[in-house]
mmCIF file of C-alpha atoms in Angstrom:
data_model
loop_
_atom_site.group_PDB
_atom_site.id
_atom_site.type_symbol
_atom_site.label_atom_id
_atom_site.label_comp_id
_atom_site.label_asym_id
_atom_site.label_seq_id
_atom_site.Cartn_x
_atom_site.Cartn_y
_atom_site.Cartn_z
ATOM 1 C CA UNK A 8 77.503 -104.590 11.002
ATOM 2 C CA UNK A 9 78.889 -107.733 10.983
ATOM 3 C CA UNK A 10 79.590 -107.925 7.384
ATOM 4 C CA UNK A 11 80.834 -104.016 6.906
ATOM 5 C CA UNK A 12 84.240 -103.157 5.701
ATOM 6 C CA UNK A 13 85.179 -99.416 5.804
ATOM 7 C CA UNK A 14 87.974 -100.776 3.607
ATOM 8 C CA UNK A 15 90.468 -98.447 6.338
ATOM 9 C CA UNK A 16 88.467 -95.145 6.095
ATOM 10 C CA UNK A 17 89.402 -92.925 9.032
ATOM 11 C CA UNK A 18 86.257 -92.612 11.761
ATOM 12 C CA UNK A 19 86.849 -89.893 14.168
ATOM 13 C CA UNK A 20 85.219 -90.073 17.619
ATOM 14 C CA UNK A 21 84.641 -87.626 19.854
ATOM 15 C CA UNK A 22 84.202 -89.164 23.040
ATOM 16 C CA UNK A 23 85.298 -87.166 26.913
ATOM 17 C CA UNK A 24 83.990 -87.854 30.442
ATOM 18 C CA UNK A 25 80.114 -86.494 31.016
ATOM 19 C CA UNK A 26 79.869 -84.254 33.448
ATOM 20 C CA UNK A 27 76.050 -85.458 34.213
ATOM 21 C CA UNK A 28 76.331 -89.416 34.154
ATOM 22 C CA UNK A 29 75.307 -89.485 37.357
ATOM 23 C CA UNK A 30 72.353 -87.802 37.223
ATOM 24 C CA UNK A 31 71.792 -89.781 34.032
ATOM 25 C CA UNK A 32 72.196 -93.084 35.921
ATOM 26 C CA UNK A 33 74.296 -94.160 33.658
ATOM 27 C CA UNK A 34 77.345 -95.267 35.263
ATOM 28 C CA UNK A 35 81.274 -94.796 34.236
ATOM 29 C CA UNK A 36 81.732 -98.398 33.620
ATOM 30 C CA UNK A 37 78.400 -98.369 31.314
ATOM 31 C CA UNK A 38 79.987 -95.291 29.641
ATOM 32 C CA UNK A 39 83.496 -97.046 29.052
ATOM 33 C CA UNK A 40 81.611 -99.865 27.492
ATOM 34 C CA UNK A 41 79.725 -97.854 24.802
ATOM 35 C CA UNK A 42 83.121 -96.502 24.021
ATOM 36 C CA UNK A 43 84.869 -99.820 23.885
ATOM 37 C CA UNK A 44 81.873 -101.371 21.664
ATOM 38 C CA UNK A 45 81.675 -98.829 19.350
ATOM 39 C CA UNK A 46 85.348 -98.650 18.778
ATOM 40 C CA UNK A 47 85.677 -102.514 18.427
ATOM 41 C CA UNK A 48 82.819 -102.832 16.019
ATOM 42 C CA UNK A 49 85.182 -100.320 14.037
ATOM 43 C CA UNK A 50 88.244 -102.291 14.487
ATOM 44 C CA UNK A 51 86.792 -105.347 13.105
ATOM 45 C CA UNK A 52 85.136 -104.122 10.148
ATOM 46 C CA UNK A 53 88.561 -102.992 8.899
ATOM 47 C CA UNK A 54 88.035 -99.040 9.834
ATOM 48 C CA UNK A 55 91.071 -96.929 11.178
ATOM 49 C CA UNK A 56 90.270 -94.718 14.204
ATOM 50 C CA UNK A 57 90.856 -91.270 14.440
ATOM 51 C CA UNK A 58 91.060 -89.074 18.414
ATOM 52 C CA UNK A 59 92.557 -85.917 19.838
ATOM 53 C CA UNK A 60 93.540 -86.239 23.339
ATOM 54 C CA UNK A 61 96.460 -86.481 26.121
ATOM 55 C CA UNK A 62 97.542 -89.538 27.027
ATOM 56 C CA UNK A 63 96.262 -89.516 31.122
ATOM 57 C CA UNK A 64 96.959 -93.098 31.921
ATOM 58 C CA UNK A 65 92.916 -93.111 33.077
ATOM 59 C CA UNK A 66 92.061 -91.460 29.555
ATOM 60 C CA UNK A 67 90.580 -92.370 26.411
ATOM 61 C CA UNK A 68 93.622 -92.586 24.442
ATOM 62 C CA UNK A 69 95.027 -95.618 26.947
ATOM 63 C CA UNK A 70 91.722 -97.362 26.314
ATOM 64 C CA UNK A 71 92.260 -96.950 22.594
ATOM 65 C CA UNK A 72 95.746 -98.327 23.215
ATOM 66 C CA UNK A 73 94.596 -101.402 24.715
ATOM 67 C CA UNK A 74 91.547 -101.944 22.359
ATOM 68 C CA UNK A 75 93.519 -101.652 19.345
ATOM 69 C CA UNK A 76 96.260 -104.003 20.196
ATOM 70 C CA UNK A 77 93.289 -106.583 21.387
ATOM 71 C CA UNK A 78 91.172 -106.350 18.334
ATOM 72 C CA UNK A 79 92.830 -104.844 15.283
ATOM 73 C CA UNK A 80 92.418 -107.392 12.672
ATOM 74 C CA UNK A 81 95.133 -107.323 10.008
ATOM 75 C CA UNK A 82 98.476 -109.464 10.745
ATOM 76 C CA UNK A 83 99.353 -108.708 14.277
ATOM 77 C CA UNK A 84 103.343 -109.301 12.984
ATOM 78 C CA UNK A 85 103.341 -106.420 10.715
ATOM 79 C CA UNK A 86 105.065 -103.469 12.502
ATOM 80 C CA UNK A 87 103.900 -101.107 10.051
ATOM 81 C CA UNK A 88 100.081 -101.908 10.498
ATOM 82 C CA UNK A 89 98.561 -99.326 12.592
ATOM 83 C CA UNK A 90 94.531 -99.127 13.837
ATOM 84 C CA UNK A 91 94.715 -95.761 15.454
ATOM 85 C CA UNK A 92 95.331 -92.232 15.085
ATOM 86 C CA UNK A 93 95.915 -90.056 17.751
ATOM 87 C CA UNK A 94 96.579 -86.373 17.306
ATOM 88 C CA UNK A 95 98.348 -84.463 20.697
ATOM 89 C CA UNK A 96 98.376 -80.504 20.573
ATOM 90 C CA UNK A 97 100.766 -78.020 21.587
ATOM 91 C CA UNK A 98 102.620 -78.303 24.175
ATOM 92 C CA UNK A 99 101.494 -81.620 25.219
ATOM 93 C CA UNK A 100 103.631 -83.691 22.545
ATOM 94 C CA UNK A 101 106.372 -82.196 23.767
ATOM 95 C CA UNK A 102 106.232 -83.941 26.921
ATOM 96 C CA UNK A 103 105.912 -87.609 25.774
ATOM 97 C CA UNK A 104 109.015 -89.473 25.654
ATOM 98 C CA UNK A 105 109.844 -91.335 22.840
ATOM 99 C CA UNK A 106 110.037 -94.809 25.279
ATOM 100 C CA UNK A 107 105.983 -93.733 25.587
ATOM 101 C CA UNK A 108 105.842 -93.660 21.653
ATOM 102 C CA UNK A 109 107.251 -96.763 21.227
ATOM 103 C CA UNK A 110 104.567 -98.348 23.360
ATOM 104 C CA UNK A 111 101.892 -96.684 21.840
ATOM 105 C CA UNK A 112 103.340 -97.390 18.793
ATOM 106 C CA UNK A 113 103.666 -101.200 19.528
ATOM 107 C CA UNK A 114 100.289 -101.014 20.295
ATOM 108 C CA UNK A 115 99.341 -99.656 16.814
ATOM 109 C CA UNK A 116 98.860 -96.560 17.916
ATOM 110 C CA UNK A 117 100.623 -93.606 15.410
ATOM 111 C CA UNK A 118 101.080 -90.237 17.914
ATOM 112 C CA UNK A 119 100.877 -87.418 15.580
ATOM 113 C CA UNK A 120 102.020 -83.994 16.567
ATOM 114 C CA UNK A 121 99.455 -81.226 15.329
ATOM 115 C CA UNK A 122 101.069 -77.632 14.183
ATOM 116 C CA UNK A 123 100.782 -74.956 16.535
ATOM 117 C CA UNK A 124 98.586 -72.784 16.982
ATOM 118 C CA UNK A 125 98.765 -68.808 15.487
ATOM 119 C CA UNK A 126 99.257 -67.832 19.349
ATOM 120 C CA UNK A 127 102.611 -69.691 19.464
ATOM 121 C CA UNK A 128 105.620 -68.481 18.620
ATOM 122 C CA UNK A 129 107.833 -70.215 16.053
ATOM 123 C CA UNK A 130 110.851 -70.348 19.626
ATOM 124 C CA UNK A 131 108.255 -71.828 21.732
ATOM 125 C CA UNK A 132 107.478 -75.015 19.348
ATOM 126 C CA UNK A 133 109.424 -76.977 21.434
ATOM 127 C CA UNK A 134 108.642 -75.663 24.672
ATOM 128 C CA UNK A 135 106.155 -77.130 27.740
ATOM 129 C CA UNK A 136 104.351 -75.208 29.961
ATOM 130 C CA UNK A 137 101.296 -74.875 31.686
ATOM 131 C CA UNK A 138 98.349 -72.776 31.072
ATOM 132 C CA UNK A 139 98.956 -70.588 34.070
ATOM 133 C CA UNK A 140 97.920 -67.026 32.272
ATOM 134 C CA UNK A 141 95.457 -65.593 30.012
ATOM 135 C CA UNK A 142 98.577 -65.160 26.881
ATOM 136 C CA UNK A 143 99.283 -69.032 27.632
ATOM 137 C CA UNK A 144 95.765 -70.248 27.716
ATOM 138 C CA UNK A 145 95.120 -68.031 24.399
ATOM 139 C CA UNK A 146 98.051 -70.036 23.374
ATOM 140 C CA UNK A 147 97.124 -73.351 24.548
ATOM 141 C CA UNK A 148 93.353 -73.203 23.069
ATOM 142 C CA UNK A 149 94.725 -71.798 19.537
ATOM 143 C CA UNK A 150 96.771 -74.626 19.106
ATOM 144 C CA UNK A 151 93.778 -76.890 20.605
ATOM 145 C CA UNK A 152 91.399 -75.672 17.610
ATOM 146 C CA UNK A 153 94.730 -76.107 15.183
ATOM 147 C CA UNK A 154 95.144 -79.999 16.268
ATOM 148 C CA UNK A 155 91.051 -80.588 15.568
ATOM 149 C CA UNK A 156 90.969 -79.354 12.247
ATOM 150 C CA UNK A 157 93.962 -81.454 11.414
ATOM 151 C CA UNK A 158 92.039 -84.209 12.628
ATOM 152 C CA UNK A 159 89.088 -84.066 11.580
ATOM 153 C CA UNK A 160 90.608 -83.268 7.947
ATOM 154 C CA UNK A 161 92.065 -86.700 7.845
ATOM 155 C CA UNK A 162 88.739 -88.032 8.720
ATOM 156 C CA UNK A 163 85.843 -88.727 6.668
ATOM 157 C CA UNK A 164 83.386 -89.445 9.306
ATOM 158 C CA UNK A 165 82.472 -88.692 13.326
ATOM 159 C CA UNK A 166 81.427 -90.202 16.280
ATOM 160 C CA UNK A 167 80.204 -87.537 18.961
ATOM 161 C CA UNK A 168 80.063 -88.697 22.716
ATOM 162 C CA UNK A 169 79.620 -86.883 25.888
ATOM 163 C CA UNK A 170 81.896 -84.281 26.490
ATOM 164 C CA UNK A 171 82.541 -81.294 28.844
ATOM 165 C CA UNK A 172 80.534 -78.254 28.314
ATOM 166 C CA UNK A 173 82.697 -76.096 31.555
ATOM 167 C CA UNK A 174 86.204 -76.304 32.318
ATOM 168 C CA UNK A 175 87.587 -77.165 29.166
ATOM 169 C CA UNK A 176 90.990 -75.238 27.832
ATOM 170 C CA UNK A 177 90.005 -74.693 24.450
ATOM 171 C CA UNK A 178 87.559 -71.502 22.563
ATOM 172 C CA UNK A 179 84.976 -73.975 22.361
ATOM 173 C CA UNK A 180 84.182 -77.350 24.371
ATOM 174 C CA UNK A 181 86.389 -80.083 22.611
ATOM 175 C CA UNK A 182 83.470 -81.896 21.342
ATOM 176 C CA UNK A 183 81.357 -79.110 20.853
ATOM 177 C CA UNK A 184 84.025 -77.957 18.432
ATOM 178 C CA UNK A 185 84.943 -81.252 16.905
ATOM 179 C CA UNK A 186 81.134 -81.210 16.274
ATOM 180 C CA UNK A 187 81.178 -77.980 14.272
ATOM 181 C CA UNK A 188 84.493 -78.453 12.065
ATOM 182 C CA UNK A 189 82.996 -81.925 10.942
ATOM 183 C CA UNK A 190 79.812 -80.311 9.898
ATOM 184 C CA UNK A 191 81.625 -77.621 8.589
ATOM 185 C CA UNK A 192 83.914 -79.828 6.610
ATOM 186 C CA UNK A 193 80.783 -81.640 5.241
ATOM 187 C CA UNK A 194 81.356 -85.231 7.266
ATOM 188 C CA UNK A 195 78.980 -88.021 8.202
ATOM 189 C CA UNK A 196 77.950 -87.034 11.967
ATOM 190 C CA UNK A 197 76.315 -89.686 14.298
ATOM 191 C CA UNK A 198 75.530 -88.003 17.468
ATOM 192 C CA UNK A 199 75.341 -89.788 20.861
ATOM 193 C CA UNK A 200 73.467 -87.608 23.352
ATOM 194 C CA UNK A 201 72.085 -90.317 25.534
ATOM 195 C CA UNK A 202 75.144 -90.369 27.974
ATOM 196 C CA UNK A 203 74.981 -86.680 28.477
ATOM 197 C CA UNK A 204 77.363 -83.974 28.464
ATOM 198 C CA UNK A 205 77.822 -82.207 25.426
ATOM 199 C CA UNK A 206 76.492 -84.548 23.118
ATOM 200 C CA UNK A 207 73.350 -84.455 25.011
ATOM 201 C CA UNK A 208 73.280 -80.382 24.847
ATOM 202 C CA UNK A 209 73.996 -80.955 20.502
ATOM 203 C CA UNK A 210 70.619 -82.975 20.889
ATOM 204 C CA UNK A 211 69.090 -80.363 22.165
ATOM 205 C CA UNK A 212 70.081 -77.980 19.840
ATOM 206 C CA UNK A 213 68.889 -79.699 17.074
ATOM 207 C CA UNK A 214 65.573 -80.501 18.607
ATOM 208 C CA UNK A 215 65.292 -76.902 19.287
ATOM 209 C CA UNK A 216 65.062 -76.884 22.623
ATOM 210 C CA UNK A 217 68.317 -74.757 23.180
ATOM 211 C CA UNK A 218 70.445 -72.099 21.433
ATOM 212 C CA UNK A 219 74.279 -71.283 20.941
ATOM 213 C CA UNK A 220 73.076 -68.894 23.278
ATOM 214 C CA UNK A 221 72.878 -71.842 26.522
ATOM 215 C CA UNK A 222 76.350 -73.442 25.065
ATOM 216 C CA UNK A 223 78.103 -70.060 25.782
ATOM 217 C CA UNK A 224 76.345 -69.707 28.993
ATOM 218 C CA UNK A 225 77.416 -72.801 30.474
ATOM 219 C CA UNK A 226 81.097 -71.678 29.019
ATOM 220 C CA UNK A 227 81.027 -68.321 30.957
ATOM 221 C CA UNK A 228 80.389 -70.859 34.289
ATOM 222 C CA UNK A 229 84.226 -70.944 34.549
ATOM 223 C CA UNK A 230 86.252 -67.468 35.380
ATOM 224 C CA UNK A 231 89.367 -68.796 33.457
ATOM 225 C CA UNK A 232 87.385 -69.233 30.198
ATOM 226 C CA UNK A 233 84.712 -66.013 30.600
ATOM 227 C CA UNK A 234 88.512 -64.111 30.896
ATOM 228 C CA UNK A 235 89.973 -65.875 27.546
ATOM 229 C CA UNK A 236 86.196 -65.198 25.642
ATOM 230 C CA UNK A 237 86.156 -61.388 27.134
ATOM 231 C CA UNK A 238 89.645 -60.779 25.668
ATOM 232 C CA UNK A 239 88.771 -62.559 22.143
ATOM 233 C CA UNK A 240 85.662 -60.050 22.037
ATOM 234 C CA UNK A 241 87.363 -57.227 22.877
ATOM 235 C CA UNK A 242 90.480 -58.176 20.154
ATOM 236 C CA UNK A 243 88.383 -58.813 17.520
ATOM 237 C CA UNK A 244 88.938 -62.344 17.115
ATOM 238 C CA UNK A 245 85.432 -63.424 18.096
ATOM 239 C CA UNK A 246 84.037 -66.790 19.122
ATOM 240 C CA UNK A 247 81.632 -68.079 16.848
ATOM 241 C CA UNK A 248 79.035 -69.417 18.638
ATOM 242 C CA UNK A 249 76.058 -68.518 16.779
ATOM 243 C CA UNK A 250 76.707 -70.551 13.570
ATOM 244 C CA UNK A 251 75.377 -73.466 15.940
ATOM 245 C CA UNK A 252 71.704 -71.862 15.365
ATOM 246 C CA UNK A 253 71.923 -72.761 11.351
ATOM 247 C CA UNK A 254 72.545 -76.628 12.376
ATOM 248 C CA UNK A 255 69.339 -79.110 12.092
ATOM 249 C CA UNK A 256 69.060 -82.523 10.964
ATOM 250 C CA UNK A 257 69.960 -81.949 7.446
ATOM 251 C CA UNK A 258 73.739 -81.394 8.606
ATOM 252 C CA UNK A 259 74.063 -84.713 10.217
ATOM 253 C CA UNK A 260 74.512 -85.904 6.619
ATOM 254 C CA UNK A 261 74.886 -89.363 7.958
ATOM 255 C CA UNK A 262 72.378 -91.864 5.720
ATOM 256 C CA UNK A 263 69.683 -91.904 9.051
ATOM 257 C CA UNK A 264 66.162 -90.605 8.740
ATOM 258 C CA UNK A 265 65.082 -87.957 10.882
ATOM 259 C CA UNK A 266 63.116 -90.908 13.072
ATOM 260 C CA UNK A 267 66.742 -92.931 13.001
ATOM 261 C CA UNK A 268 68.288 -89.911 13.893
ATOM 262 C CA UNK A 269 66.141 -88.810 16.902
ATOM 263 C CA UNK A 270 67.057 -92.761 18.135
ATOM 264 C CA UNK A 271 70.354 -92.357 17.927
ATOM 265 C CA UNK A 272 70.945 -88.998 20.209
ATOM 266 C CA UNK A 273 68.790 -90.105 23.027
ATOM 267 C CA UNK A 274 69.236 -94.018 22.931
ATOM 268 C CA UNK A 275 70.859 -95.361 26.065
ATOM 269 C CA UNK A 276 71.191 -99.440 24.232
ATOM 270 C CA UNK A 277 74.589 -100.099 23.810
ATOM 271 C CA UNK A 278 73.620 -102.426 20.966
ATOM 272 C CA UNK A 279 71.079 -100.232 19.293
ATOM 273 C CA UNK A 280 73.740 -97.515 19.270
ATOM 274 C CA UNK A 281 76.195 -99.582 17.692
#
């Protein structure tokens, strides 16, 4: 690792809070430093980083901001040089002030503000609101799936971390979806499932232990989301959940062996991971 160079390729990472650290043991601090390690060892073998998420002053995407500035390698006095990527969706970009650019910016950080989803009116581009009824949260998780294949088109690789698997906003869990557009689109996949969440439920899938079946399940858990996936059946404009059961090692496409593989999604070793 110490002698790579992905000569500025564009690694995506899919990396949220896991819901079931705790029951892990694994601890948030231990789960930060995974993240921070396997974006530095990025950073300093000349790769670019690509994410999709809000800029929570607790999030990822401040983490990023702080990591990038500390260890991006090329000549810190070049304005133009930038080490991250960070896609917002709809509405959210419209709700960052351009003083909040600059300093992401500063911190080589580029904001980049996805298209819309189909949901959204061409008016209400530059509109923000809240996801307070079914038509806005149909809205809101359109322009969610919109934003990750834009991402994840400019990438040529992913990194899939933990993850929320109830609650989320979008049709699909954020990583569970990032997960299925990268394989879809053909991309190196390195999963993570150690650390739970998400990640840990891909494993699972691809050990056969579980189905799309138990993803959609844990979905329905929330009334906000059982109400969006009710409507979609009902309309037509269905939820594909099953094209999870065609997934097995194969799709990874990532240079591991099967054995490699199987090391990866339930190692806990920071360094082993890395």
């Amino acid at each position: 690792i110490d002698n790579a160079n992905f000569k500025e390729a564009k690694i995506g990472i899919s990396v949220s809070d896991s819901p079931n650290l705790q029951e892990l043991g694994i601890g948030k601090e231990m789960f930060k430093d995974l993240t921070i390690e396997l974006s530095r060892h990025i950073l300093k073998a000349n790769g670019r980083m690509i994410y999709g998420g809000n800029l929570d002053k607790d999030g990822f995407t401040t983490l990023f901001r702080d990591l990038s500035y500390q260890y991006g390698q090329k000549e810190k006095a070049d304005s133009n040089v930038e080490y991250f990527d960070n896609y917002l969706s709809w509405p959210l970009y419209n709700n960052v002030t351009t003083s909040v650019r600059a300093k992401f910016l500063n911190s080589r950080i580029n904001l980049i503000d996805a298209t819309p989803g189909d949901k959204v009116h061409n008016s209400e581009y530059g509109d923000y609101i809240k996801p307070t009824t079914l038509e806005l949260r149909l809205k809101y998780a359109s322009s969610l799936t919109s934003m990750r294949k834009q991402m994840i088109e400019s990438s040529v690789a992913r990194i899939i971390v933990g993850g929320k698997v109830s609650g989320f906003s979008g049709y699909m869990a954020g990583v569970v979806e990032e997960f299925k557009l990268s394989v879809e689109n053909s991309h190196p996949v390195f999963v993570v499932g150690g650390f739970g969440g998400a990640a840990q439920m891909i494993t699972q899938l691809l050990e056969g232990h579980i189905t799309s079946k138990d993803f959609l399940n844990k979905a329905l858990e929330d009334p906000k989301y059982k109400e969006l996936y009710e409507w979609c059946e009902l309309n037509g404009e269905y939820i594909h959940y099953e094209v999870l059961d065609t997934f097995n090692f194969d799709i990874l496409n990532n240079g591991l062996s099967e054995e490699e593989n199987i090391r990866l999604l339930h190692s806990v070793d920071i360094m082993e991971i890395v």
